[in-house]
Amino acid sequence: MTSSRIPSINDIDDFVNISIPTSDPVNDNISPNSESPGISVDPVSSTTSNKYQYNLEVGDCFDDWSSVDTFIHQYCFERGFGYQVFRSDKDPIDSTIIRRKSFRCSSSNTYKARKDIDQTSHRLRGTMKTSCEWYCNFTFPKSAYQVKCTTLKGVHNHEISSSQVHHFIARYRRLSDEMIQDLKFFMDCKVAPITQLEILKKKYPGHVFHKQDIYNAIYKLRQNNDDNLDSTLLLDVLFEKISFDPRWKVFIRHAGNERRLSEIFWMSPTQQELYQRFSDVVLNDNTCKTNKYNMYLSVFMIKDNYGKFRNVANALVEDELASTYVWILQCLTKATNTIPKSF
């Protein structure tokens, strides 16, 4: 479920809580890594046995720039570090022709804030920038028929690990076209996102999947549909009720950088009154796959003095993780200022 517009909290009421929480190897030469602690060296030449499948030396030639891009991707991935295109110069006459391209390590340079901010008012976050010196240059002169490697400095001032590079370099976790087609098929079959993730892990055991990457891909696929209208409609209805009666309690939570709507909790004034009177024992249960988004409907029930079970709160969530249940219970506590004696 996605949302294209979220009303501002200042326009509603203080009771509304919005929480934003295949290229062949060019040669057979390889080079040993430095044994200095914390330093990884990838020299240009070597006389040792072949350790890597992809190797690069000054003077190596490639048929076109596509071959260079594919090779650099495999070369850096095999050695366990990220890369970025630092420079790409085009022909001054024909802009479709690239004459020079430079690659450097993703840890090159040092981090510098774009704004002048008070560092004491912001949380400290780590950075991958270590002023790493690794880089390589490729040129395609007018008189040449192939792209040639002209410069290679294979020195890193940070640790590199081919087994861990998937976890901190998003480039190596990108989903292939085949994986995207699988996600489209799963969506048509109404498969829950968490189940889609487990299926992909089984089908592609050599690829590292992160839950957030799968959810982001599903979100982008859903943007092509009209599903976002449903979430907007639901929020409009809830916020309209708040505008007429501020005693309504509505809490929403987003996930990811795209601010995907992931959880909604709501409680009417009548439900709050029932909860305050009969909150000694509260029952909670989830319905599964009862809507086209395959989200979970979390229902809270109490038993009144007539022996009837009454609904006192509801929440739509996208998974059944412990962190999600904690969020739901926090919403219930905020809405009523009462903790149930038995849950």
XYZ file of C-alpha atoms in Angstrom:
343
model
C 0.000 0.000 0.000
C 1.418 3.373 -0.974
C 0.403 6.923 -0.361
C 0.789 9.820 -2.727
C -0.211 12.536 -0.258
C -0.014 12.677 3.553
C -1.781 15.603 5.314
C 0.435 17.722 7.505
C 0.303 17.030 11.217
C -0.083 20.745 11.885
C -3.312 20.790 9.872
C -4.981 18.086 11.930
C -4.476 17.761 15.635
C -1.887 16.923 18.235
C -3.507 13.502 18.594
C -2.323 12.511 15.130
C 1.109 11.017 15.375
C 3.109 10.677 12.170
C 6.277 8.669 12.738
C 8.832 8.887 9.948
C 10.947 6.502 11.318
C 30.215 -11.294 -18.435
C 33.212 -10.446 -19.710
C 36.158 -12.831 -20.188
C 39.350 -12.146 -18.273
C 41.718 -9.852 -20.084
C 44.870 -11.651 -18.992
C 46.126 -14.265 -16.599
C 48.310 -11.962 -14.516
C 47.383 -11.432 -10.895
C 48.938 -9.592 -8.034
C 49.318 -10.366 -4.326
C 47.633 -8.271 -1.678
C 49.714 -6.345 0.810
C 50.080 -7.936 4.199
C 50.181 -4.590 5.992
C 47.382 -4.344 8.556
C 44.426 -2.271 7.403
C 45.928 -1.719 3.925
C 44.876 -3.606 0.818
C 47.161 -3.381 -2.197
C 46.283 -4.596 -5.683
C 49.515 -4.066 -7.653
C 49.482 -3.894 -11.407
C 51.729 -6.842 -12.104
C 52.619 -10.117 -10.419
C 54.375 -13.411 -10.971
C 52.289 -15.448 -8.528
C 49.633 -18.009 -9.454
C 46.278 -16.730 -10.690
C 44.119 -15.785 -7.718
C 41.401 -13.767 -9.461
C 39.368 -14.406 -12.571
C 39.367 -10.740 -13.586
C 42.734 -8.964 -13.802
C 43.769 -5.588 -15.168
C 47.074 -4.105 -16.308
C 48.091 -0.901 -18.010
C 47.898 -1.494 -21.754
C 44.942 -3.888 -21.704
C 42.465 -3.210 -24.508
C 38.692 -3.583 -24.784
C 36.395 -3.595 -27.801
C 34.039 -0.878 -26.538
C 32.980 1.083 -23.455
C 30.272 -1.433 -22.621
C 32.971 -4.077 -22.238
C 34.918 -1.724 -19.968
C 31.914 -1.075 -17.736
C 31.123 -4.788 -17.439
C 34.742 -5.657 -16.697
C 35.213 -2.960 -14.030
C 32.013 -4.098 -12.304
C 33.242 -7.707 -12.117
C 36.815 -6.677 -11.298
C 35.849 -4.528 -8.290
C 33.171 -6.936 -7.119
C 35.620 -9.867 -7.130
C 38.110 -7.895 -5.042
C 35.483 -6.592 -2.630
C 35.243 -2.819 -3.014
C 32.886 -0.324 -4.623
C 33.636 2.022 -7.487
C 32.264 5.136 -9.159
C 32.726 6.884 -12.491
C 34.867 9.902 -11.666
C 35.226 11.359 -15.165
C 33.695 10.801 -18.573
C 34.934 13.029 -21.414
C 33.090 13.040 -24.725
C 34.377 13.886 -28.177
C 34.059 17.676 -28.774
C 32.607 17.095 -32.232
C 30.531 13.932 -31.761
C 29.035 13.863 -28.253
C 27.949 10.216 -28.680
C 31.582 9.092 -28.513
C 33.388 8.856 -25.163
C 37.100 9.560 -25.402
C 38.134 9.124 -21.789
C 36.635 7.589 -18.668
C 38.049 7.380 -15.158
C 36.995 5.095 -12.319
C 37.859 5.495 -8.666
C 37.151 3.678 -5.405
C 33.867 4.582 -3.729
C 35.882 5.382 -0.581
C 37.923 8.075 -2.323
C 37.962 11.665 -1.060
C 36.642 12.686 2.357
C 33.118 13.512 3.482
C 32.190 17.185 3.540
C 28.742 18.435 4.527
C 26.910 20.380 1.835
C 25.386 22.682 4.430
C 26.812 24.544 7.380
C 25.035 22.819 10.251
C 25.449 22.548 13.982
C 27.035 19.129 14.398
C 26.044 18.985 18.067
C 22.341 18.932 17.139
C 22.668 15.975 14.766
C 23.486 12.363 15.422
C 26.896 11.114 14.374
C 26.911 8.811 11.376
C 29.713 6.810 9.863
C 31.189 7.410 6.424
C 32.907 5.166 3.915
C 35.144 7.983 2.672
C 38.791 7.297 3.563
C 40.637 9.222 0.800
C 41.383 5.925 -0.933
C 43.835 6.374 -3.820
C 42.675 3.522 -6.085
C 41.761 4.662 -9.592
C 42.127 3.691 -13.240
C 41.858 5.576 -16.545
C 40.740 4.398 -19.974
C 41.116 6.279 -23.262
C 39.772 5.903 -26.778
C 41.862 8.138 -29.076
C 40.639 9.091 -32.535
C 43.364 7.030 -34.152
C 42.587 3.883 -32.109
C 40.106 1.076 -32.679
C 39.943 -0.146 -29.092
C 39.607 1.322 -25.604
C 42.890 1.123 -23.705
C 43.766 1.188 -20.008
C 46.356 3.944 -19.571
C 46.608 4.315 -15.780
C 46.030 1.993 -12.836
C 46.846 2.698 -9.205
C 45.873 -0.412 -7.291
C 46.318 0.743 -3.703
C 43.596 0.844 -1.025
C 43.933 2.379 2.430
C 40.976 0.412 3.820
C 40.016 -3.220 4.193
C 38.296 -4.929 1.271
C 36.190 -8.079 1.476
C 34.495 -9.872 -1.403
C 32.230 -11.748 1.041
C 30.891 -8.593 2.737
C 30.836 -6.111 -0.148
C 27.128 -6.832 -0.878
C 26.124 -5.441 2.496
C 27.635 -1.966 2.157
C 27.685 -1.404 -1.639
C 24.153 -1.210 -3.040
C 25.459 -1.480 -6.624
C 26.137 -5.195 -6.123
C 22.622 -5.883 -4.807
C 20.749 -4.535 -7.828
C 17.970 -6.797 -9.028
C 18.266 -8.274 -12.518
C 15.518 -8.015 -15.133
C 14.615 -11.636 -14.428
C 14.177 -10.877 -10.722
C 11.947 -7.892 -11.519
C 9.788 -10.106 -13.728
C 9.504 -12.581 -10.857
C 8.323 -9.788 -8.555
C 5.682 -8.743 -11.101
C 4.449 -12.339 -11.255
C 4.325 -12.595 -7.446
C 2.336 -9.357 -7.253
C -0.197 -10.656 -9.777
C -0.550 -13.794 -7.652
C -1.061 -11.698 -4.488
C 2.012 -13.109 -2.746
C 2.996 -11.279 0.450
C 6.236 -9.204 0.162
C 7.998 -11.157 2.915
C 7.158 -14.395 1.075
C 8.460 -12.940 -2.188
C 11.774 -12.263 -0.475
C 12.080 -15.859 0.755
C 11.267 -17.258 -2.706
C 13.911 -15.078 -4.362
C 16.506 -16.218 -1.821
C 15.790 -19.843 -2.736
C 15.731 -19.224 -6.497
C 18.900 -17.088 -6.582
C 21.144 -18.470 -3.814
C 24.194 -16.647 -5.160
C 22.609 -13.203 -4.806
C 22.423 -11.251 -1.554
C 18.926 -9.860 -0.939
C 18.045 -7.161 1.567
C 14.464 -6.818 2.712
C 14.434 -3.080 2.034
C 15.641 -3.587 -1.558
C 12.752 -5.961 -2.277
C 10.195 -3.647 -0.687
C 11.540 -0.701 -2.687
C 11.281 -2.689 -5.932
C 7.703 -3.707 -5.117
C 6.850 -0.107 -4.327
C 8.153 1.064 -7.718
C 6.191 -1.644 -9.506
C 3.020 -0.627 -7.702
C 3.525 2.992 -8.729
C 2.503 1.982 -12.240
C -0.901 0.910 -10.923
C -3.683 2.890 -9.292
C -3.190 1.191 -5.932
C -1.913 4.402 -4.336
C -5.408 5.866 -4.678
C -6.677 3.381 -2.080
C -4.213 4.482 0.581
C -4.967 8.127 -0.130
C -8.687 7.443 0.182
C -8.246 5.670 3.527
C -6.138 8.463 4.971
C -8.545 11.106 3.691
C -11.432 9.345 5.449
C -9.524 9.041 8.737
C -8.274 12.620 8.731
C -11.721 13.892 7.819
C -13.069 12.154 10.917
C -10.363 13.838 12.994
C -11.341 17.246 11.637
C -14.914 16.695 12.902
C -13.946 14.986 16.158
C -10.377 15.518 17.446
C -10.772 12.613 19.863
C -10.012 10.215 17.026
C -6.529 8.696 17.298
C -4.605 7.977 14.096
C -0.969 6.932 13.906
C 0.933 6.183 10.696
C 4.457 5.022 9.967
C 6.596 5.154 6.844
C 9.430 2.912 5.659
C 12.362 3.519 3.352
C 13.747 6.633 1.739
C 10.695 6.825 -0.529
C 8.472 7.229 2.576
C 6.339 4.200 1.773
C 3.236 3.967 3.957
C 3.798 0.759 5.908
C 1.547 0.867 9.010
C -1.698 2.611 10.036
C -3.348 2.519 13.484
C -6.707 4.081 14.289
C -9.082 4.249 17.251
C -12.462 6.026 17.422
C -13.785 7.880 20.524
C -16.330 5.109 21.170
C -13.611 2.484 21.030
C -11.523 4.491 23.474
C -14.397 4.633 25.954
C -14.907 0.867 25.723
C -11.216 0.288 26.208
C -11.067 2.488 29.313
C -13.998 0.569 30.906
C -12.987 -2.989 29.999
C -9.220 -2.958 29.470
C -8.467 -5.591 32.117
C -8.080 -8.206 29.383
C -7.342 -7.268 25.759
C -7.301 -9.796 22.923
C -5.307 -9.253 19.739
C -5.365 -11.235 16.510
C -4.295 -10.760 12.890
C -6.105 -11.613 9.686
C -3.863 -12.755 6.839
C -4.205 -12.118 3.078
C -7.736 -10.750 3.251
C -7.009 -7.713 1.056
C -5.383 -7.260 -2.329
C -2.241 -5.800 -0.747
C -1.737 -8.894 1.442
C -1.347 -6.660 4.503
C -2.186 -7.857 7.989
C -5.218 -6.425 9.789
C -4.461 -6.350 13.510
C -7.663 -6.323 15.591
C -7.959 -5.521 19.319
C -10.938 -6.912 21.252
C -12.309 -6.592 24.798
C -15.190 -8.352 26.590
C -17.847 -6.013 27.997
C -20.146 -6.493 30.999
C -22.754 -8.242 28.806
C -20.253 -10.933 27.822
C -19.935 -9.634 24.264
C -16.632 -9.115 22.487
C -16.192 -5.565 21.205
C -13.639 -4.153 18.787
C -11.602 -1.310 20.336
C -8.720 -0.672 17.877
C -7.417 -1.639 14.436
C -4.137 -1.492 12.571
C -2.987 -2.321 9.041
C 0.617 -3.548 8.946
C 2.840 -5.126 6.303
C 4.521 -7.811 8.426
C 4.362 -9.642 11.750
C 7.797 -8.776 13.068
C 8.365 -8.111 16.754
C 9.217 -4.468 16.016
C 5.827 -4.031 14.333
C 3.977 -5.419 17.360
C 5.951 -3.072 19.607
C 4.872 -0.134 17.442
C 1.195 -1.208 17.588
C 1.274 -1.501 21.386
C 2.955 1.882 21.656
C 0.148 3.389 19.571
C -2.449 1.748 21.824
C -0.756 3.166 24.920
C -0.473 6.662 23.430
C -4.112 6.658 22.355
C -5.489 5.614 25.760
C -2.758 6.337 28.340
C -3.659 2.933 29.764
C -1.690 -0.310 29.722
C -3.868 -3.460 29.788
C -3.442 -5.726 32.803
C -3.529 -8.810 30.600
C -2.827 -8.915 26.870
